Coordinates of C-alpha atoms and ligand atoms in Angstrom, one line a residue:
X1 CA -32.0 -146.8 -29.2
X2 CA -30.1 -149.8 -27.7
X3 CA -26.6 -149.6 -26.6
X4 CA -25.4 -151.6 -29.1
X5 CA -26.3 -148.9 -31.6
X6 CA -24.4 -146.6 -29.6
X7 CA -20.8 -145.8 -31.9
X8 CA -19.1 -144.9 -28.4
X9 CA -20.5 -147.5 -25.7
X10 CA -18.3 -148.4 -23.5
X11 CA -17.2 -152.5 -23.8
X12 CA -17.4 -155.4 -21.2
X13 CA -15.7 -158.6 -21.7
X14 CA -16.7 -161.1 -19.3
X15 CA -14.9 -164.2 -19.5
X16 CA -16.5 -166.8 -17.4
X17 CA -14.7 -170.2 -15.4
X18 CA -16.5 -172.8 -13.3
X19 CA -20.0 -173.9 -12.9
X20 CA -23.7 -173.5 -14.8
X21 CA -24.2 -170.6 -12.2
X22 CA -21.6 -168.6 -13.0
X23 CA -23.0 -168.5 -16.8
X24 CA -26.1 -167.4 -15.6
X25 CA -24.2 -164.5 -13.2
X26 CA -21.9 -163.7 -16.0
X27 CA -25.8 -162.9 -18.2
X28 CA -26.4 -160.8 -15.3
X29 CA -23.8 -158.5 -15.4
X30 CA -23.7 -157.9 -18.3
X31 CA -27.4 -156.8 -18.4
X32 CA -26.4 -155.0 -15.6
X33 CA -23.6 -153.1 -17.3
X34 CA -25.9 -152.8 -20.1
X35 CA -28.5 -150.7 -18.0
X36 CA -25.7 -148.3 -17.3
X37 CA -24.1 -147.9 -20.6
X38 CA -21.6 -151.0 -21.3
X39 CA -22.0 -152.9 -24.4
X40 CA -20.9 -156.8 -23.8
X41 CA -18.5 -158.0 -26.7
X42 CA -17.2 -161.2 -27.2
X43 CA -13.9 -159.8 -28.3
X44 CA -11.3 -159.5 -25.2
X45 CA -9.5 -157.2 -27.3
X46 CA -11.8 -154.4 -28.0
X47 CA -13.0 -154.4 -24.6
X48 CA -12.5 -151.3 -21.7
X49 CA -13.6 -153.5 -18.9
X50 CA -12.7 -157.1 -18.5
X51 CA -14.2 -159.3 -15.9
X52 CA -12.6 -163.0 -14.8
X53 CA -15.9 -164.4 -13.2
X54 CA -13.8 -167.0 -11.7
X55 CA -14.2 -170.4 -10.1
X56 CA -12.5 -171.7 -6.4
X57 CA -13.9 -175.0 -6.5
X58 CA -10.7 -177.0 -7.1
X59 CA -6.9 -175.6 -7.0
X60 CA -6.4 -175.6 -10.9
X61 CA -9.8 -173.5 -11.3
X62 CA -8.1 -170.9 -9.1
X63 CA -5.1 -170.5 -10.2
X64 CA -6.0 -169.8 -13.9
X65 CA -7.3 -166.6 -12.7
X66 CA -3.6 -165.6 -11.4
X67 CA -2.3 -166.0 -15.2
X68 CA -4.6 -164.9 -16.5
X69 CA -4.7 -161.3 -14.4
X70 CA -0.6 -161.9 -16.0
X71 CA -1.8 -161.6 -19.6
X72 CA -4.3 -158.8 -18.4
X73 CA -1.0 -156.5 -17.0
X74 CA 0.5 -157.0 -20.1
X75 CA -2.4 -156.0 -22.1
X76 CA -3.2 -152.7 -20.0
X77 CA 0.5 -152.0 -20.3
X78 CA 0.3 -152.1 -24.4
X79 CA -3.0 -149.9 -24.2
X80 CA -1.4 -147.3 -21.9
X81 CA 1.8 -147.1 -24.1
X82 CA -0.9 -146.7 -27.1
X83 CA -2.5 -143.3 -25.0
X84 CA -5.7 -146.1 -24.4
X85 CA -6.3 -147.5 -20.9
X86 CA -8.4 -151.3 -19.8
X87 CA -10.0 -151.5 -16.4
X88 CA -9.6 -155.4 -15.0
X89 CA -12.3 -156.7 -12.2
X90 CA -12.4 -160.0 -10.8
X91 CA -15.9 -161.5 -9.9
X92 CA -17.0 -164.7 -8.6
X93 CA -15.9 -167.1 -5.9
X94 CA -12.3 -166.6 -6.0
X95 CA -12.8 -162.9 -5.7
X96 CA -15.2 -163.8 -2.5
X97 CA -12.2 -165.9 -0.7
X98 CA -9.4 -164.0 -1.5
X99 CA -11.0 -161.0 -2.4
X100 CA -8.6 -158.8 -0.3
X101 CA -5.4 -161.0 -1.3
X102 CA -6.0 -160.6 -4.9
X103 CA -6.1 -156.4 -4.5
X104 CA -2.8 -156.9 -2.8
X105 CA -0.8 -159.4 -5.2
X106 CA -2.5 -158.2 -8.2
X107 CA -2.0 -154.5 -9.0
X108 CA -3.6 -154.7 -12.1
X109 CA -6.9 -155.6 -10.7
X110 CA -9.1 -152.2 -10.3
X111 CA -12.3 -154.0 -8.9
X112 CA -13.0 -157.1 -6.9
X113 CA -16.8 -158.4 -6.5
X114 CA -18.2 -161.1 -4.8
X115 CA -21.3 -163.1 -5.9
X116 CA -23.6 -161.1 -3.4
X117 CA -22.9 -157.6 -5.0
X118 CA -23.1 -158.2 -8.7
X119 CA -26.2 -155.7 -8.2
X120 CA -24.1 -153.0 -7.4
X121 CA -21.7 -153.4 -10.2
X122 CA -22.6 -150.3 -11.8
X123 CA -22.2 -148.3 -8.7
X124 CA -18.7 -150.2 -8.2
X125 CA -17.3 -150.0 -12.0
X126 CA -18.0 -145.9 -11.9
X127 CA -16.1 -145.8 -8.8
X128 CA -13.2 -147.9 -9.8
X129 CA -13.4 -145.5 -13.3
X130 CA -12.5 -142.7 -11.1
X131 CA -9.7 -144.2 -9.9
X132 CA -10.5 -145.9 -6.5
X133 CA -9.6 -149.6 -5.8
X134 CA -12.7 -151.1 -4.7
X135 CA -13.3 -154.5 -3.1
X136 CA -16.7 -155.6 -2.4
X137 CA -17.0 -158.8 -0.6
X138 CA -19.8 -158.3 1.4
X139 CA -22.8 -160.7 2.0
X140 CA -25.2 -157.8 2.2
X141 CA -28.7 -158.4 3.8
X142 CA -30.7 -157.0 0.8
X143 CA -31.7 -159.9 -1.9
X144 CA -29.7 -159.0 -5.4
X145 CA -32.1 -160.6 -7.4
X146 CA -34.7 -157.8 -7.0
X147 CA -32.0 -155.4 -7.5
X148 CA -30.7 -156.8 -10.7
X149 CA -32.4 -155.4 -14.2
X150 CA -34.3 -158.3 -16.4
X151 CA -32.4 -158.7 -19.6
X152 CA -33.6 -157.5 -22.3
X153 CA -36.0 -159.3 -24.7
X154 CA -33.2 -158.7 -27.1
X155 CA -30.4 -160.1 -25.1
X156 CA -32.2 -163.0 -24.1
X157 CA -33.5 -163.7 -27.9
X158 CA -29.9 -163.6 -28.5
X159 CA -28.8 -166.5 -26.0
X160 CA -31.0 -169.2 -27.6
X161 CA -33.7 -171.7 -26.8
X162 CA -32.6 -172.6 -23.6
X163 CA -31.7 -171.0 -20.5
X164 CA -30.6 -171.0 -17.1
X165 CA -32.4 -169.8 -14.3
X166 CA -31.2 -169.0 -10.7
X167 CA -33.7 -170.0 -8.3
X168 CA -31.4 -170.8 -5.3
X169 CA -28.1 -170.1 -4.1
X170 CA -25.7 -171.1 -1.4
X171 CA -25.8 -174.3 1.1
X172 CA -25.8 -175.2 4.6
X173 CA -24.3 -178.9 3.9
X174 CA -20.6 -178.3 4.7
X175 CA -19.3 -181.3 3.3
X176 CA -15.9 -181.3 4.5
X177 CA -14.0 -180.7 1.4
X178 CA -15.9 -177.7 -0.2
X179 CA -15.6 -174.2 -0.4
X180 CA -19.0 -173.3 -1.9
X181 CA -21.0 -172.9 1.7
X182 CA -17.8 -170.1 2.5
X183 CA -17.8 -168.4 -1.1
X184 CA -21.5 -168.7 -1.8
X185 CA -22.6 -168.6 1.9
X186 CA -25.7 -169.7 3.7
X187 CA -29.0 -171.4 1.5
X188 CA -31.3 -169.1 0.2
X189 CA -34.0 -169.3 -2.2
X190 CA -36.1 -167.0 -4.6
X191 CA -39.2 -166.6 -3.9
X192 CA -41.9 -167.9 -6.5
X193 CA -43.3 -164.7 -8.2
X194 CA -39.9 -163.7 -8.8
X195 CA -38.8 -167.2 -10.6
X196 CA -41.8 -167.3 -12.9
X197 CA -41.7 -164.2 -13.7
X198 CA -38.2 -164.5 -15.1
X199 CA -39.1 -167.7 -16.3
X200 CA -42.3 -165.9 -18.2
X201 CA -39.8 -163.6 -19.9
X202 CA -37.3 -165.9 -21.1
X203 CA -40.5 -168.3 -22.8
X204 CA -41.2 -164.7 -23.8
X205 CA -38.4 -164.2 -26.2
X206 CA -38.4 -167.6 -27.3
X207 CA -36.8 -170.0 -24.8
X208 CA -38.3 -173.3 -24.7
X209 CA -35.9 -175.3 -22.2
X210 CA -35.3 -173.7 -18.7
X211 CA -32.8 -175.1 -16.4
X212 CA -32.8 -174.1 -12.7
X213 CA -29.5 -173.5 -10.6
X214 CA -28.7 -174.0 -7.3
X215 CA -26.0 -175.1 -5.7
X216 CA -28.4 -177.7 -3.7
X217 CA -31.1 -176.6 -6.1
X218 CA -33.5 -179.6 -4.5
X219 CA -33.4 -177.9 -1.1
X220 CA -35.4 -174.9 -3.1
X221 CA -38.1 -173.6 -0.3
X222 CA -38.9 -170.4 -1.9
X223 CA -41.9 -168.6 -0.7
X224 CA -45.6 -168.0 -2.7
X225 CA -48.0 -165.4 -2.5
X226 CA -49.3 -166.8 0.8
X227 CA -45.8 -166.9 2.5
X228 CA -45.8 -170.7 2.4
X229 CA -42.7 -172.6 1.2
X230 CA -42.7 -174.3 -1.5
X231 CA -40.8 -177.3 -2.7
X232 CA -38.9 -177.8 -6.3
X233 CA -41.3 -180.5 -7.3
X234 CA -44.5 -178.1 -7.1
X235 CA -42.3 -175.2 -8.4
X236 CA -41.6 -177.2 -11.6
X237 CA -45.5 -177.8 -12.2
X238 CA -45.9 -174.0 -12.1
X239 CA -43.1 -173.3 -14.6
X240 CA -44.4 -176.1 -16.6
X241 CA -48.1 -174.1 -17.0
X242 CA -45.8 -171.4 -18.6
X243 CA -46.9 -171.2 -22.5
X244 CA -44.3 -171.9 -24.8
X245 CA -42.0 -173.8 -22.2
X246 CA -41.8 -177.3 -22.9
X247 CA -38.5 -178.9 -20.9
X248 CA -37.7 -177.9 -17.1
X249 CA -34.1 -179.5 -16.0
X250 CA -32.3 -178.8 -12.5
X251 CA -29.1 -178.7 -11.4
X252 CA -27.6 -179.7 -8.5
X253 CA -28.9 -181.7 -5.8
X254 CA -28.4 -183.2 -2.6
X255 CA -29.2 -186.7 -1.4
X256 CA -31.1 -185.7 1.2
X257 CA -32.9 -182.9 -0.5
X258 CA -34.2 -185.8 -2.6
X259 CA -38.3 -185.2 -1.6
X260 CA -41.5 -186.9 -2.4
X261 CA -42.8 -184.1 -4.0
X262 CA -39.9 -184.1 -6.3
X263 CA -40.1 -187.4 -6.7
X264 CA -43.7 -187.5 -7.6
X265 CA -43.0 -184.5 -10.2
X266 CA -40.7 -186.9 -12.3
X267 CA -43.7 -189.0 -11.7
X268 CA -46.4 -187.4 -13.1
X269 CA -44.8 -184.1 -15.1
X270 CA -43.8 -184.7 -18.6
X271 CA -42.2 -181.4 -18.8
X272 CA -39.8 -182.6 -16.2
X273 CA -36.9 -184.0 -17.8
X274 CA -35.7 -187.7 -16.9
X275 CA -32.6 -186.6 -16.1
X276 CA -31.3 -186.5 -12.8
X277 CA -27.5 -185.5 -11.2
X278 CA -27.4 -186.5 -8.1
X279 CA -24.0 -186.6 -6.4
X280 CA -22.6 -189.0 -4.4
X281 CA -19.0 -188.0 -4.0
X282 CA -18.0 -191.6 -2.9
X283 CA -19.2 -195.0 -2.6
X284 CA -17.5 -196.1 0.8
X285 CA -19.4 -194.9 4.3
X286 CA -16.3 -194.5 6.4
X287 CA -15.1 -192.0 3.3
X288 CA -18.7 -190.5 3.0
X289 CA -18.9 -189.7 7.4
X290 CA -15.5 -188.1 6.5
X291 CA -16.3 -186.1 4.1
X292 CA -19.7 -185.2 6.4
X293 CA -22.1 -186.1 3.8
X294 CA -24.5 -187.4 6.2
X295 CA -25.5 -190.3 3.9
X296 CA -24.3 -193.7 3.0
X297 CA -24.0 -195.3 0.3
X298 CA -27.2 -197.6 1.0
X299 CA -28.8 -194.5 1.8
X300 CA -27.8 -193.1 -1.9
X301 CA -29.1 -196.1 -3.3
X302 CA -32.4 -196.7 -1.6
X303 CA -33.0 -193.0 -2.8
X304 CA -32.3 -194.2 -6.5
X305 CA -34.4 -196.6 -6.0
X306 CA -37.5 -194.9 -4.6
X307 CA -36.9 -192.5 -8.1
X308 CA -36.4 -195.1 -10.3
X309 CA -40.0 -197.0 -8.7
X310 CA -41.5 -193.6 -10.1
X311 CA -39.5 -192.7 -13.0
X312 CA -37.7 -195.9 -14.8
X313 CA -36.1 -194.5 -17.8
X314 CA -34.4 -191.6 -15.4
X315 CA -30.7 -191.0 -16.6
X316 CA -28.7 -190.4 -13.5
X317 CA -25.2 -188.9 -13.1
X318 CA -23.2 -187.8 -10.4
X319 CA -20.0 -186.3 -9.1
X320 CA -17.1 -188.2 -7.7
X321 CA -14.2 -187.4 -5.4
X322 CA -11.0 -189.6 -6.0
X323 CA -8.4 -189.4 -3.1
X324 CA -9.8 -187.8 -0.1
X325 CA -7.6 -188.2 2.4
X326 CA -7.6 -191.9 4.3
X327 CA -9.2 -193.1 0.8
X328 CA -8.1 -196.7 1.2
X329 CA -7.8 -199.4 -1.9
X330 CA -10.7 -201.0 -0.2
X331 CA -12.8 -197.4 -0.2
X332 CA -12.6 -196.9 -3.9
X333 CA -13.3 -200.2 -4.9
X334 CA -16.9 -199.4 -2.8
X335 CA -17.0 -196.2 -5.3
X336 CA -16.8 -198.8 -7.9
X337 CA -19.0 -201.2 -6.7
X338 CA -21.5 -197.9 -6.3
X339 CA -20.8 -197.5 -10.2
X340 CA -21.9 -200.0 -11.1
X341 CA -24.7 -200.6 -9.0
X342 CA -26.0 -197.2 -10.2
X343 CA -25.6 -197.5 -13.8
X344 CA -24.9 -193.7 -14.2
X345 CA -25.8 -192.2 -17.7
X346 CA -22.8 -189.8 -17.3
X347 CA -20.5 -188.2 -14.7
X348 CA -18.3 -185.7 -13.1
X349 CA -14.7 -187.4 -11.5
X350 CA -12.3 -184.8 -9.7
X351 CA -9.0 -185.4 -7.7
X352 CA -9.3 -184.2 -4.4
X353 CA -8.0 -180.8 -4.3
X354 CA -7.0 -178.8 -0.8
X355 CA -9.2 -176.1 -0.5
X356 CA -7.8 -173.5 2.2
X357 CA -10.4 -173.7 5.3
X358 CA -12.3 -176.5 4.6
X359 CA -11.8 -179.3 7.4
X360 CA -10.0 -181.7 4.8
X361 CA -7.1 -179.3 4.4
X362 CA -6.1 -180.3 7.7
X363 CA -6.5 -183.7 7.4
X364 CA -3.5 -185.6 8.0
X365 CA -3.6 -189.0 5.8
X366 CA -3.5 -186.7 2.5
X367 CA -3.3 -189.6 -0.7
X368 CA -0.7 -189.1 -2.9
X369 CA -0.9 -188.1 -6.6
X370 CA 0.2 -190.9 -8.2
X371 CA -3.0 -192.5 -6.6
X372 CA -5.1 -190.4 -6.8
X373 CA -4.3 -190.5 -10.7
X374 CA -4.4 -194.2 -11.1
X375 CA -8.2 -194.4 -9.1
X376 CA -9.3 -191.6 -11.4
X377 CA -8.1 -193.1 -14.8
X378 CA -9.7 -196.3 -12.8
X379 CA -13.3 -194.6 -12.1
X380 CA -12.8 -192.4 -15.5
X381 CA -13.4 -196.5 -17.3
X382 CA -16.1 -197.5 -15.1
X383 CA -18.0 -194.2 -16.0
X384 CA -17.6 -194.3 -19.4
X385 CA -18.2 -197.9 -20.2
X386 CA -21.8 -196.7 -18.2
X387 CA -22.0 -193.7 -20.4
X388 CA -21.6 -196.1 -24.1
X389 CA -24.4 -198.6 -22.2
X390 CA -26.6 -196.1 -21.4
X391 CA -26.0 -194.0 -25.3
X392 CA -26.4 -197.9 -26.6
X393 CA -29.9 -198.7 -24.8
X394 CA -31.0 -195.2 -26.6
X395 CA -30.7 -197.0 -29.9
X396 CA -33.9 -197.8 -32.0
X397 CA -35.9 -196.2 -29.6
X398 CA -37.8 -192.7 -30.8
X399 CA -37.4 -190.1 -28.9
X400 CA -38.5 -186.0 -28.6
X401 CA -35.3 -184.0 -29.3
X402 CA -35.3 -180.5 -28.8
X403 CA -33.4 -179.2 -32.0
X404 CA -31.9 -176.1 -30.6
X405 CA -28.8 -175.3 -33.4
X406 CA -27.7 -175.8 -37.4
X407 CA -25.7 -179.1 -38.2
X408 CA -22.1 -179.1 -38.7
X409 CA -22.7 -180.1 -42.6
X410 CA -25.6 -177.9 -44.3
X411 CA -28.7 -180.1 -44.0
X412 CA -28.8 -180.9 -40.8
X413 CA -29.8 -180.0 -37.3
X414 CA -28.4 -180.4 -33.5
X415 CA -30.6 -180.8 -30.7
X416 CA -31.2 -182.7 -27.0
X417 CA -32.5 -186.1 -26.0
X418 CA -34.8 -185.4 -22.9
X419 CA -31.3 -187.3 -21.0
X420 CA -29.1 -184.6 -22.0
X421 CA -27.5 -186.3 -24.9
X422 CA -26.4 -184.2 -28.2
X423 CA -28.3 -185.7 -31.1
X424 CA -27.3 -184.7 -34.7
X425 CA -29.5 -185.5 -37.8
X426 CA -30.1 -184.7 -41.5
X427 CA -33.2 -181.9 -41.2
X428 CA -34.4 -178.5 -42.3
X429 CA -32.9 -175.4 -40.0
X430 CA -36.4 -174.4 -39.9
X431 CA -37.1 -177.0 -37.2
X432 CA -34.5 -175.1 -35.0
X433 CA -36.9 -174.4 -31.8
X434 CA -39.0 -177.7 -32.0
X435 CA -39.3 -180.5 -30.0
X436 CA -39.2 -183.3 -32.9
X437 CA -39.6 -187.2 -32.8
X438 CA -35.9 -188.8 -33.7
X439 CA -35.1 -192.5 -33.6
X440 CA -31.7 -193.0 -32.8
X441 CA -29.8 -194.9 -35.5
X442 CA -25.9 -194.9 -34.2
X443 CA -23.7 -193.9 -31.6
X444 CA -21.3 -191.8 -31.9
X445 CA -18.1 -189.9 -30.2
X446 CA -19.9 -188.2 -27.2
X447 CA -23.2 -187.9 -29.7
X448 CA -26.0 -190.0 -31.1
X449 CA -26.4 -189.6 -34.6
X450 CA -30.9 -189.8 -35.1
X451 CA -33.3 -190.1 -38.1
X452 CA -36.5 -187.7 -37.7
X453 CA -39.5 -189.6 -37.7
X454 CA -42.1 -188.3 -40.2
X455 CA -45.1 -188.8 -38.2
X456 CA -48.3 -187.1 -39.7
X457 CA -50.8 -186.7 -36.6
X458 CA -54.7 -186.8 -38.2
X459 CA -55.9 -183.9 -39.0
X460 CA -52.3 -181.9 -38.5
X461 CA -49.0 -180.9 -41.2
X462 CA -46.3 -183.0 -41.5
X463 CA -43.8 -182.8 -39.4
X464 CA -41.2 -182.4 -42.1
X465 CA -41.5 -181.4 -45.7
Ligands
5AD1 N1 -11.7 -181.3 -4.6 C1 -12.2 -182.0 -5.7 N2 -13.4 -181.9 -6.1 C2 -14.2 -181.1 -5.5 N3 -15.5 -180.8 -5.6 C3 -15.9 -179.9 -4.7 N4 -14.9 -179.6 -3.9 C4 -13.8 -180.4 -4.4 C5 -12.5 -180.5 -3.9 N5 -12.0 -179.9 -2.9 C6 -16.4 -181.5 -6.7 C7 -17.5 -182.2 -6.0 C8 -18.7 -181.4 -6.3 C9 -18.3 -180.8 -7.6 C10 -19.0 -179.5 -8.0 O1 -16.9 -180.5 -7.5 O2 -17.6 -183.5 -6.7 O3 -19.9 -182.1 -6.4
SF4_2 FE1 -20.4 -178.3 -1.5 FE2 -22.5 -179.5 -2.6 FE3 -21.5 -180.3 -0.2 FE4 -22.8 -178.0 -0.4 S1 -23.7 -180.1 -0.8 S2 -20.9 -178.4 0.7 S3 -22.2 -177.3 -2.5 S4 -20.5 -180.4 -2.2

């Protein structure tokens, strides 16, 4: 019998902020809670437990967690007054850095766990059920991957065709205004048995798209069989050989991490997506030595150009940092000029944001808002008029989308361009799970609207009835 069969399971609702990797930790717990008893439902409401899986990256990501735990008070308080009770636990990276604060100022909160411990979650929600405060911030020496349960064929049926997989975490880079090497702590990788076996399940129960995390998921150097290291490039290869899973996508890398055997993967491996994020942060060198990036921005480019010698019709995007402090006028238009020289497919544009204990925070030549706001409306233009380009060039040409979902109208079908662009068409739901041909007829908002080709190979079906 599964849980969710079970009348009187207990109920988790997880409600997840930030980055890819916190989806993927959010799947974990729950399967986690689910091997102890909880049931996850999607209903806040109805739930016992509620978890904030929160996000420190930027100021504003923090802060919704405060109101958040506000609404949370006031639900418990209605519950209590009802003879019912709610338990409230904060995960994730805000819980990591402030871990001890949040017990204090928040008296609502009964558990507080940091990304290292979500193994012990169990273990931690039956001690917070009987009535302890517990805060578990540790970066323990054991690896939580082999202590966390699989999910379930079930569960994973249940979260589609693609997936995310976990196959590094943490970074050693320090760039000078992030928290993630504090909250996330020092680089560490999976080893390779461990990531295709997960990766076997998931093409198990159906997934045909896997995308692997890592907060400088290029750096990957987990070990095989042998105890050798082995790179991201060669570990794509052996996910590729997986039956049944077609598309491998990462996510997200350094410069530097940027290796031939990478390289030579989006060479020579079709299963390898041509789509590549690659942050940059800035486009002027005195801003990139401040922010210790360890690049330039000739650097950055000679590394586009190496992969677009191998790989021509890669889609790149980025991330970009408006407003770090002693950004000059002069310093952002070198971001610009990096724009454009790049041609980015899509990006990611943030206002700096102080981020207690990071070197910039004590910067002194901090830029002020309305600047800040003006550059990123600025680099916000640049971007998109790169985006419509790059959604133009896709037009007329044929190309394999993965049709992962039903159509907003009945009759037709949503899926992915191998760049990462939402393609919408007129075809059977049947199709959902295929990788089809589509030509690309039109351009629309944040879409492209596609026509499936028929196209009857000899001595096969058609495609489509
Ligand atoms: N302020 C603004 N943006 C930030 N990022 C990381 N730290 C900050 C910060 N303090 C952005 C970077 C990074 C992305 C995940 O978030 O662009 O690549
Ligand atoms: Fe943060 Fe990425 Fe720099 Fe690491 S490489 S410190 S995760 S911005």
């Amino acid at each position: 019998m599964t849980n969710a069969s079970l009348p009187n399971a207990r109920k988790v609702f997880i409600k997840t902020y930030g980055c890819q990797m916190n989806v993927y930790d959010s799947e974990r717990m729950a399967d986690a809670l689910g091997a102890s008893g909880y049931v996850e439902t999607k209903e806040m409401a109805e739930a016992d437990l509620v978890l904030l899986n929160t996000c420190h990256i930027r100021e504003k990501a923090s802060e919704k967690v405060f109101s958040e735990l506000g609404r949370l008070r006031e639900m418990r308080a209605e519950r209590r007054e009802a003879g019912g009770d709610l338990m409230v636990g904060v995960t994730g990276c805000v819980a990591q850095a402030e871990g001890d604060e949040i017990a204090r100022r928040a008296p609502v909160v009964d558990l507080v766990v940091g990304p290292q411990s979500y193994h012990r979650l169990p273990e931690i929600v039956a001690r917070a059920r009987s009535g302890e405060k517990v805060v578990d911030t540790e970066f323990p020496p054991e690896d939580k991957f082999s202590h966390l349960p699989a999910a379930s064929r079930e569960a994973t049926i249940a979260r589609g065709l693609t997936a995310f997989l976990t196959v590094q975490e943490g970074c050693d880079k320090f760039c000078s205004f992030c928290v993630v090497p504090y909250t996330r702590g020092a680089e560490t990788s999976r080893p390779v048995a461990d990531v295709l076996a997960e990766a076997r399940r998931l093409a198990d129960a159906g997934v045909r798209e896997v995308t692997l995390l890592g907060q400088n998921v290029n750096a990957y150097h987990g070990l095989d069989a042998t105890g050798r290291p082995m790179g991201l490039g060669e570990l794509c290869f052996r996910l590729a050989d997986i039956p049944g899973l077609s598309r491998v996508r990462y996510t997200t890398s350094h410069p530097l991490d940027m290796d031939d055997g990478l390289i030579a993967a989006h060479r020579d491996l079709d299963a390898l997506m041509p789509y590549l994020h690659l942050p940059v942060q800035s486009g002027s060198d005195a801003i990139l030595k401040a922010m210790n990036r360890r690049h330039t921005a000739a650097q950055y480019l000679a590394i586009i150009e190496r992969i677009r010698a191998a790989k021509p019709d890669m889609a790149l995007s980025g991330d970009f940092i408006v407003g770090f402090p002693g950004e000059t006028d002069e310093d952002f238009e070198a971001t610009l000029a990096l724009v454009e020289a790049v041609g980015y497919a899509s990006a990611f544009t943030f206002k700096y944001s102080t981020r207690p204990g990071t070197p910039g925070a004590s910067m002194t030549d901090q830029v002020p808002e309305p600047v800040k706001a003006e550059r990123l409306a600025r680099l916000n233009a640049a971007i998109a008029a790169g985006t419509a380009r790059f959604a133009q060039s896709c037009v007329a040409r044929t190309l394999p989308v993965l049709i992962d979902k039903k159509g907003r109208n009945p009759g037709q079908v949503g899926g992915r361009s191998p760049y990462l662009q939402a393609v919408h068409m007129d075809g059977p739901e049947r199709l959902i799970g295929q990788i089809v041909p589509v030509e690309i007829v039109a351009v629309g908002n944040n879409s492209l609207k596609g026509r499936i080709v028929t196209r009857v190979e000899p001595g096969s079906a058609s495609l489509v009835a």
